[in-house]
Coordinates of C-alpha atoms in Angstrom, one line a residue:
X226 CA 16.4 16.9 -35.9
X227 CA 14.2 14.4 -34.1
X228 CA 16.0 11.7 -32.2
X229 CA 16.0 8.2 -33.8
X230 CA 16.2 4.7 -32.2
X231 CA 19.8 4.4 -33.5
X232 CA 20.7 7.6 -31.6
X233 CA 19.2 6.2 -28.4
X234 CA 21.2 2.9 -28.9
X235 CA 24.4 4.8 -29.4
X236 CA 23.8 7.1 -26.4
X237 CA 22.9 4.0 -24.2
X238 CA 25.8 1.9 -25.5
X239 CA 23.6 -1.0 -26.6
X240 CA 22.3 -2.4 -29.9
X241 CA 19.3 -1.1 -31.8
X242 CA 17.7 -4.5 -31.2
X243 CA 18.1 -4.1 -27.4
X244 CA 16.4 -0.7 -27.5
X245 CA 13.6 -2.1 -29.7
X246 CA 13.2 -4.9 -27.2
X247 CA 13.0 -2.5 -24.3
X248 CA 10.4 -0.3 -26.1
X249 CA 8.3 -3.3 -26.9
X250 CA 8.3 -4.6 -23.3
X251 CA 10.8 -7.4 -23.7
X252 CA 13.2 -8.7 -21.1
X253 CA 16.2 -6.4 -20.9
X254 CA 18.9 -6.3 -18.2
X255 CA 18.2 -3.8 -15.4
X256 CA 21.4 -1.8 -16.1
X257 CA 20.5 -1.6 -19.8
X258 CA 17.0 -0.6 -19.1
X259 CA 18.2 2.3 -17.0
X260 CA 20.7 3.4 -19.6
X261 CA 18.1 3.2 -22.4
X262 CA 15.5 5.1 -20.4
X263 CA 18.1 7.8 -19.5
X264 CA 19.0 8.1 -23.2
X265 CA 15.4 8.4 -24.2
X266 CA 14.8 11.2 -21.8
X267 CA 18.1 13.0 -22.7
X268 CA 17.4 12.8 -26.4
X269 CA 13.6 13.5 -26.0
X270 CA 13.0 10.4 -28.2
X271 CA 9.3 10.0 -29.0
X272 CA 8.1 6.4 -29.1
X273 CA 5.5 5.7 -31.8
X274 CA 2.8 4.3 -29.5
X275 CA 0.4 3.5 -32.3
X276 CA 3.0 1.5 -34.2
X277 CA 4.1 -0.3 -31.1
X278 CA 0.5 -1.2 -30.1
X279 CA -0.2 -2.5 -33.6
X280 CA 2.9 -4.6 -33.6
X281 CA 2.4 -6.1 -30.1
X282 CA -1.4 -5.9 -29.7
X283 CA -0.8 -4.1 -26.4
X284 CA -1.3 -0.5 -25.3
X285 CA 1.6 -0.5 -22.8
X286 CA -0.6 1.2 -20.2
X287 CA -1.5 0.0 -16.7
X288 CA -4.5 1.3 -14.9
X289 CA -4.3 2.1 -11.2
X290 CA -7.7 2.2 -9.5
X291 CA -7.9 3.6 -6.0
X292 CA -10.6 5.1 -3.7
X293 CA -8.6 8.2 -3.1
X294 CA -5.2 9.7 -4.1
X295 CA -5.4 12.3 -1.2
X296 CA -3.6 9.8 1.1
X297 CA 0.2 10.2 1.2
X298 CA 0.4 6.5 1.9
X299 CA -1.3 5.7 -1.5
X300 CA 0.5 8.5 -3.5
X301 CA 3.9 7.3 -2.2
X302 CA 3.1 3.8 -3.5
X303 CA 1.7 5.0 -6.8
X304 CA 4.8 7.2 -7.4
X305 CA 7.0 4.1 -7.1
X306 CA 4.6 2.1 -9.3
X307 CA 4.8 4.8 -12.0
X308 CA 8.6 4.9 -11.9
X309 CA 9.0 1.1 -12.0
X310 CA 6.5 0.7 -14.9
X311 CA 8.3 3.4 -16.8
X312 CA 11.5 1.3 -16.6
X313 CA 9.6 -1.5 -18.2
X314 CA 8.2 0.7 -21.0
X315 CA 4.7 1.1 -19.5
X316 CA 2.8 4.3 -18.8
X317 CA 0.2 4.6 -16.0
X318 CA -3.4 5.8 -16.0
X319 CA -4.5 6.7 -12.4
X320 CA -8.3 6.5 -11.7
X321 CA -9.5 7.9 -8.4
X322 CA -13.1 7.2 -7.6
X323 CA -13.3 9.4 -4.5
X324 CA -14.7 6.6 -2.3
X325 CA -17.8 6.5 -4.4
X326 CA -18.8 3.0 -5.5
X327 CA -20.8 4.1 -8.5
X328 CA -17.9 6.2 -9.7
X329 CA -15.6 3.3 -9.1
X330 CA -17.4 1.2 -11.8
X331 CA -17.4 4.2 -14.2
X332 CA -13.6 4.7 -13.7
X333 CA -13.1 1.0 -14.2
X334 CA -15.1 1.1 -17.5
X335 CA -12.9 4.0 -18.6
X336 CA -9.7 2.0 -18.0
X337 CA -11.1 -1.0 -19.9
X338 CA -12.2 1.2 -22.8
X339 CA -8.6 2.5 -22.9
X340 CA -7.6 -1.2 -23.3
X341 CA -5.1 -1.1 -20.4
X342 CA -2.9 -4.2 -20.3
X343 CA -3.4 -4.7 -16.6
X344 CA -4.9 -3.2 -13.5
X345 CA -3.4 -2.5 -10.1
X346 CA -6.2 -2.2 -7.6
X347 CA -6.2 -0.7 -4.1
X348 CA -9.3 -2.6 -2.8
X349 CA -11.7 -1.3 -0.2
X350 CA -14.5 -3.2 1.5
X351 CA -16.9 -5.4 -0.5
X352 CA -14.8 -5.4 -3.7
X353 CA -15.7 -9.0 -4.8
X354 CA -18.0 -7.9 -7.6
X355 CA -15.4 -5.5 -9.1
X356 CA -12.6 -8.0 -8.8
X357 CA -14.6 -10.8 -10.5
X358 CA -15.6 -8.4 -13.3
X359 CA -12.0 -7.5 -14.0
X360 CA -11.0 -11.1 -14.1
X361 CA -13.9 -11.9 -16.5
X362 CA -12.4 -9.4 -18.9
X363 CA -9.2 -11.5 -18.8
X364 CA -7.2 -8.4 -17.7
X365 CA -4.4 -9.2 -15.3
X366 CA -4.9 -7.7 -11.8
X367 CA -2.7 -7.1 -8.8
X368 CA -4.2 -6.0 -5.5
X369 CA -2.3 -3.7 -3.2
X370 CA -2.5 -3.2 0.6
X371 CA -5.6 -5.4 0.9
X372 CA -7.0 -8.5 -0.7
X373 CA -10.4 -10.1 -1.5
X374 CA -10.5 -13.5 0.0
X375 CA -12.0 -16.4 -2.0
X376 CA -10.9 -15.0 -5.4
X377 CA -7.5 -16.1 -6.7
X378 CA -5.5 -12.9 -7.3
X379 CA -2.0 -11.7 -6.8
X380 CA -1.7 -9.3 -3.8
X381 CA 1.1 -7.1 -2.4
X382 CA 0.6 -6.6 1.3
X383 CA 2.7 -5.8 4.3
X384 CA 3.0 -8.2 7.2
X385 CA 0.0 -6.8 9.0
X386 CA -0.1 -9.5 11.7
X387 CA 3.7 -9.3 12.3
X388 CA 3.7 -5.5 12.4
X389 CA 1.1 -5.3 15.1
X390 CA 2.6 -8.2 17.0
X391 CA 6.0 -6.4 17.4
X392 CA 4.2 -3.3 18.6
X393 CA 2.1 -5.1 21.2
X394 CA 5.1 -7.3 22.2
X395 CA 7.2 -4.1 22.9
X396 CA 4.5 -2.7 25.1
X397 CA 4.1 -5.9 27.0
X398 CA 7.8 -6.1 27.6
X399 CA 7.5 -2.6 29.1
X400 CA 5.0 -4.0 31.6
X401 CA 1.8 -2.8 29.9
X402 CA -1.1 -5.2 30.3
X403 CA -4.1 -3.2 29.4
X404 CA -3.3 -2.3 25.8
X405 CA -6.0 -0.7 23.7
X406 CA -6.4 -1.5 20.0
X407 CA -8.3 0.8 17.6
X408 CA -8.6 -0.5 14.0
X409 CA -10.6 -0.6 10.8
X410 CA -13.8 -2.5 9.9
X411 CA -14.0 -5.9 11.5
X412 CA -14.8 -7.6 8.2
X413 CA -11.8 -6.1 6.3
X414 CA -8.8 -8.3 5.7
X415 CA -6.2 -5.9 6.9
X416 CA -8.1 -5.3 10.2
X417 CA -8.5 -9.0 10.9
X418 CA -4.8 -9.6 10.2
X419 CA -3.8 -6.7 12.5
X420 CA -6.1 -8.0 15.2
X421 CA -4.5 -11.5 14.8
X422 CA -1.2 -9.9 15.6
X423 CA -2.6 -8.2 18.7
X424 CA -4.2 -11.3 20.0
X425 CA -1.3 -13.6 19.2
X426 CA 1.2 -11.3 21.1
X427 CA -1.1 -11.2 24.1
X428 CA -1.5 -15.0 24.0
X429 CA 2.2 -15.6 23.6
X430 CA 3.0 -13.4 26.7
X431 CA 0.0 -14.7 28.7
X432 CA -1.8 -11.3 28.7
X433 CA -5.6 -11.5 28.7
X434 CA -7.3 -10.3 25.6
X435 CA -10.0 -8.0 27.0
X436 CA -12.8 -7.3 24.4
X437 CA -13.6 -3.9 25.8
X438 CA -10.0 -2.8 24.9
X439 CA -10.7 -3.5 21.2
X440 CA -12.6 -0.9 19.1
X441 CA -13.4 -1.1 15.4
X442 CA -13.8 2.0 13.2
X443 CA -13.6 2.9 9.6
X444 CA -9.9 3.6 9.2
X445 CA -10.7 7.3 9.2
X446 CA -10.1 10.3 11.5
X447 CA -13.6 10.5 12.9
X448 CA -13.7 6.8 14.0
X449 CA -10.2 7.1 15.4
X450 CA -11.3 10.0 17.6
X451 CA -14.5 8.1 18.6
X452 CA -12.8 4.8 19.3
X453 CA -10.1 6.4 21.4
X454 CA -12.6 8.4 23.4
X455 CA -14.5 5.2 24.1
X456 CA -11.4 3.6 25.5
X457 CA -10.6 6.5 27.8
X458 CA -14.2 6.5 29.1
X459 CA -13.7 2.9 30.5
X460 CA -13.7 2.5 34.3
X461 CA -10.2 1.1 33.9
X462 CA -8.7 2.7 30.7
X463 CA -5.7 1.3 28.9
X464 CA -2.2 2.3 29.7
X465 CA -1.2 2.0 26.0
X466 CA -2.9 2.3 22.7
X467 CA -2.1 1.0 19.2
X468 CA -3.8 2.8 16.3
X469 CA -4.6 0.7 13.3
X470 CA -3.7 3.2 10.6
X471 CA -2.6 6.8 9.9
X472 CA -6.0 8.4 9.9
X473 CA -7.2 6.6 13.1
X474 CA -3.9 7.7 14.7
X475 CA -4.7 11.4 13.8
X476 CA -8.2 11.1 15.3
X477 CA -6.7 9.6 18.4
X478 CA -4.1 12.3 18.7
X479 CA -6.9 14.9 18.4
X480 CA -8.6 13.3 21.3
X481 CA -5.4 13.1 23.3
X482 CA -4.8 16.8 22.9
X483 CA -8.4 17.6 23.7
X484 CA -8.3 15.6 27.0
X485 CA -4.8 16.9 27.9
X486 CA -3.3 13.4 28.1
X487 CA 0.5 13.5 28.4
X488 CA 2.4 11.2 26.1
X489 CA 4.2 9.0 27.2
X490 CA 3.9 9.9 30.9
X491 CA 0.2 9.0 31.1
X492 CA -0.3 6.9 28.0
X493 CA 2.0 5.1 25.6
X494 CA 1.0 5.3 21.9
X495 CA 2.0 3.5 18.7
X496 CA 0.6 4.1 15.2
X497 CA 0.5 1.4 12.6
X498 CA 1.3 3.2 9.3
X499 CA 3.4 5.8 7.6
X500 CA 2.9 9.1 9.4
X501 CA 4.3 12.1 7.6
X502 CA 4.6 14.3 10.7
X503 CA 5.4 11.6 13.3
X504 CA 9.0 12.8 13.5
X505 CA 8.2 16.4 14.2
X506 CA 5.5 16.0 16.7
X507 CA 6.2 16.5 20.4
X508 CA 6.8 13.8 21.5
X509 CA 7.7 12.0 18.4
X510 CA 5.2 9.3 17.6
X511 CA 6.4 5.6 17.5
X512 CA 5.2 3.9 14.4
X513 CA 5.1 0.5 12.6
X514 CA 6.4 1.6 9.2
X515 CA 5.5 0.0 5.9
X516 CA 8.0 -0.2 3.0
X517 CA 6.0 2.0 0.7
X518 CA 8.5 2.2 -2.1
X519 CA 9.0 -1.6 -2.1
X520 CA 5.3 -2.2 -2.2
X521 CA 5.0 -0.1 -5.3
X522 CA 8.0 -1.7 -7.0
X523 CA 6.8 -5.2 -6.3
X524 CA 3.3 -4.5 -7.5
X525 CA 4.5 -3.0 -10.8
X526 CA 6.9 -5.9 -11.4
X527 CA 4.2 -8.4 -10.7
X528 CA 1.7 -6.9 -13.1
X529 CA 4.4 -6.8 -15.9
X530 CA 5.2 -10.4 -15.1
X531 CA 1.6 -11.5 -15.6
X532 CA 1.1 -9.4 -18.7
X533 CA 4.1 -11.2 -20.3
X534 CA 2.4 -14.5 -19.5
X535 CA 4.6 -15.6 -16.7
X536 CA 2.1 -17.2 -14.3
X537 CA 4.7 -18.8 -12.0
X538 CA 3.4 -19.2 -8.4
X539 CA 0.0 -17.7 -9.3
X540 CA -1.8 -16.4 -7.3
X541 CA 1.1 -15.0 -5.3
X542 CA 0.6 -13.1 -2.1
X543 CA 3.6 -11.1 -0.9
X544 CA 3.7 -9.9 2.7
X545 CA 6.5 -7.4 3.0
X546 CA 8.2 -6.8 6.3
X547 CA 7.4 -3.8 8.5
X548 CA 9.7 -2.1 11.0
X549 CA 9.0 -0.8 14.5
X550 CA 10.3 2.7 15.0
X551 CA 10.4 3.6 18.7
X552 CA 10.6 7.2 19.7
X553 CA 9.3 9.3 22.5
X554 CA 5.7 8.1 22.7
X555 CA 6.4 4.8 24.5
X556 CA 7.1 4.5 28.2
X557 CA 7.7 1.6 30.7
X558 CA 5.4 1.2 33.6

């Protein structure tokens, strides 16, 4: 016998009206949402998506558009997005365009043809056209981990400036004065924010900002390797280096191994980003960690809020706090 909405209500200990409200995306207390979702899963209750869509004129689907899903950083966030949306009665369509701009537009068209109720975008460089196009379709959009300046949109970011500031501050307190910074494209918002943190920490502690110690790459392994090598080839190389993201850190670590540099005896090293293997490397790599689960949860809740017509504080930019995890890769001079 197929499960009914009444059976779900009885299992969850709520009224049929509350279950119906949950299924149709209405506001339901968190503890009731969890009980209802658990009952739906236990009873294998099948929601009539067609009937629900006809009743509400919504598809209860959210599109997630990202350049790649090969990154553990992005997949961790998407996993939390999916889980949180499920609690609100929404399913997720993930569109990966493999860092191909032409494919990005095609994937976006697919999402729009599926009549998604909203889009969560992980923007790369030069995304102004895509963002404007989405807004022209009157589809709510939330950006994650980056933002397109000049276009009013909700964005969920980490405190890029504050995260790098704390890393550089720690190095300065350990008597480092020549601190290298390798980061992403100079025109990208996250890169500029991280560089602001670097420069502000230096200025606050009266450390000269030396242009030759700053290298811009593409947030990838290859440019991380290249930028680090360029720093080490200086007549007076840095005594410490901060890598702007996971991939640049991997590239830098490849160069460190190739050159036989001992961490932290010869060089202190901090990576900005979640690094899966930081804790098992020798020595363990110090990191500026981002709250990946929290990023995903806030992004999902924000898109649901906008879909329901709640435009309070629009456009809202959330900058979530990072944490500095010091391990064996930082030394005092």
